[in-house]
Amino acid sequence: MMKTIKGIAAPLPLANVDTDVIMPKRFLITITREGLADGTLADLRFDNVGQLRPEFILNKAPWTRATILIVGDNFGCGSSREHAVWGLRQLKIDACIGTSFAGIFYDNARKNGLALPIVSPKTRDALLQFSSNARGAKVSINLDNRTITAGEISVVFEMDNATRTSLIRGSDDTLDTLEQAAAIHDFEATLDDSMWVNVIQ
Amino acid sequence: MSRTLYDKLVDAHKVCNLPDGDMLIYVDFHIMNEYTSPQAFSGLSAKRLDVWRSEAHLAVVDHVNATRDSKPHDAASKLLIDNLEANCIKHGIALYGLGDPRQGIEHVVVPEQGLVVPGMLIACGDSHTTTYGAYGALGFGIGTSEVEHVLATQTLRYKRMKTMRVIVEGDTAPGVTAKDIIMKVVHVVRAGGGNGYAVEFAGSAIRDLDMAGRMTVCNMAVELGARAALIAADEITEAALKGHPHTGQFAFKGENWVSDPEAVFDEEITISGANIEPLITWGTSPDQSVPITANVPSKLDYVSPKAKAALERSLKYMGLTEGQSAQSIKIDTAFIGSCTNSRIEDLREAAKILQGRQVAEGVKAIVVPGSAMTRIKAEAEGLRDVFEAAGFEWRPEAGCSMCLAMNDDIAMDGERVASSTNRNFEGRQGRGARTHLMSPAMVAAAAVSGHLADVRDFK
Ligand code: SF4
């Protein structure tokens, strides 16, 4: 049961960070979910010859140990690639706190135990400041009562019920849904023949 | 009670409510590609699950394949292509693989095959699945775990979204295309302005579009963050349903697939068609666009230090100076293709500009038709000859190609591309590549000019 996420937070204030930036396509030529840690935010973390960019936040102590990102508006926009979320998890990121997330990214995150608490722009800016200034101080996200605490800051975040329950329980949506098989069969029985797609092989 | 088209579509596909607040919705038709499905199939194997309904799925090879040749260009892409084929054989799923006369970009081939009709629900592991809204169908992109979920259950967990109506009213001027309409909408609503919304497009400028134009509009609605885009079905839609391999096999007639006249939307935005000009993007987000007659923004245009810094960052990546005129931007490459603009109608528009003209010295120009069928049709109409005579390279195979550069069509660091695609993100067309989005006719105009140019100057 995951109820609280606690860790060092890194500020990543750029707006519209898309999934091409989170996981450049050269890392997508794969049939597994593994081995994506190095690809995550690769062009921000590494230069053209693969050297760490010392000025990038995740390459600087103490944020090399960050497990939470404070992100800009509309994080995760663009392509549906779940590789972006797999990669963030493999980079040991447990949560991204932001004001808005793209829909597919939000759903992908839930499936992989990445929490995406939504806060107001004002709170986000305060958390950006906190995470930049309070070197090494931890941010704590309580999923049970939907609160974030960081130093003096204590705020309530937004997260829909189903996502919150799923994160806390660590459930597998596919297996859960198969428990509703009878309801799916009942629905199919209401479809007439003209609603049955049969793709020609 | 009056309902929006979106609500009718959700209601018609609702299987049941779930205790945690989500609902289950039924997926009539599911499309897969080679790069977002492998881990879904391995998920099924690991959980020892079967595909719920094999005949309701289609797999297409389009993202990683080379378009110079019908064979995989390297071992890595071959691995993905072979993996998809093996999974389709194992589960009895239809596949349009390399060399298949039906192959092409997923969102181009589905309408060609008559696999979309009003009232359907379509899911696909690709964000541009919003394209099918052009037919009054609910289409949306899903991640790989959800691909596994649809394969195993034929359903998805779903939350009803808020609704937004975007009305584009009034005739657009000559030279203004569907691409310019949607780029304008993205500019006004902003990237992310549609997060959490299903958007319905309405108004005379939308109704006047043909199906290709409507698909361009719904395709790029995802750049707002909209998870669904819809256009009410009408006579133009009905006419487009005829004469395809699946025509008549299925129909979803339970409802009239339009919003009720009294239906209320959570948000409503009106844009004047007459005020839209041909647009180009100058930055690294699809909402960073200006009319081709205008200048790239300068710091004076912004108040907040944050916005000034963001502008600086975009301009640095794009290699532009603030305030420089759009038409002074010189290009290295012109690319016509992608699920946004690679249909026969798009190729015709570009060919009109290229007729009797030459690609400028030093510009590399490529056209990749959206599907094998589109290519054959274009060749029969003589469009290939026009493109080749102008100096464009005509690709014999269909696919996404330089839209996301997962094959061998990769733009180099600093290479500047006039592109008929949908995303100008950093690194999208190659590491350090600089993408300017515009209509296919505008790409043709840029190709012959050597710099971004106004299509209205080409009579
Ligand atoms: S053409 Fe581009 S946007 Fe469309 S499906 Fe292919 S990669 Fe995605």
Coordinates of C-alpha atoms and ligand atoms in Angstrom, one line a residue, chain B residues 33 62-63 105-107 126-128 219 337-340 399-401 403-404 421-423 428, ligand 1:
Chain B
N33 CA 1.0 0.1 -34.6
D62 CA 3.8 2.8 -40.3
H63 CA 6.0 4.4 -37.7
I105 CA -0.3 5.7 -41.9
E106 CA -3.0 4.3 -39.6
H107 CA -5.1 7.4 -39.6
D126 CA -1.5 6.9 -30.9
S127 CA -2.5 10.4 -29.8
H128 CA -3.8 11.5 -33.2
N219 CA -6.2 15.3 -36.0
G337 CA 3.5 13.9 -45.3
S338 CA 2.0 12.7 -42.0
C339 CA -1.5 11.8 -40.8
T340 CA -2.4 15.5 -40.8
G399 CA 4.6 5.8 -43.5
C400 CA 5.1 8.5 -40.9
S401 CA 8.7 9.1 -42.0
C403 CA 6.9 13.4 -39.0
L404 CA 8.7 11.7 -36.1
T421 CA 3.2 17.6 -40.0
N422 CA 1.6 18.3 -36.6
R423 CA 4.4 18.7 -34.0
R428 CA 10.9 15.7 -32.9
Ligands
SF4_1 S1 2.2 10.7 -39.1 FE1 3.2 11.5 -37.3 S2 1.6 12.1 -36.0 FE2 0.7 10.8 -37.5 S3 0.7 8.7 -36.6 FE3 2.6 9.0 -37.7 S4 4.1 9.8 -36.3 FE4 2.1 10.0 -35.4

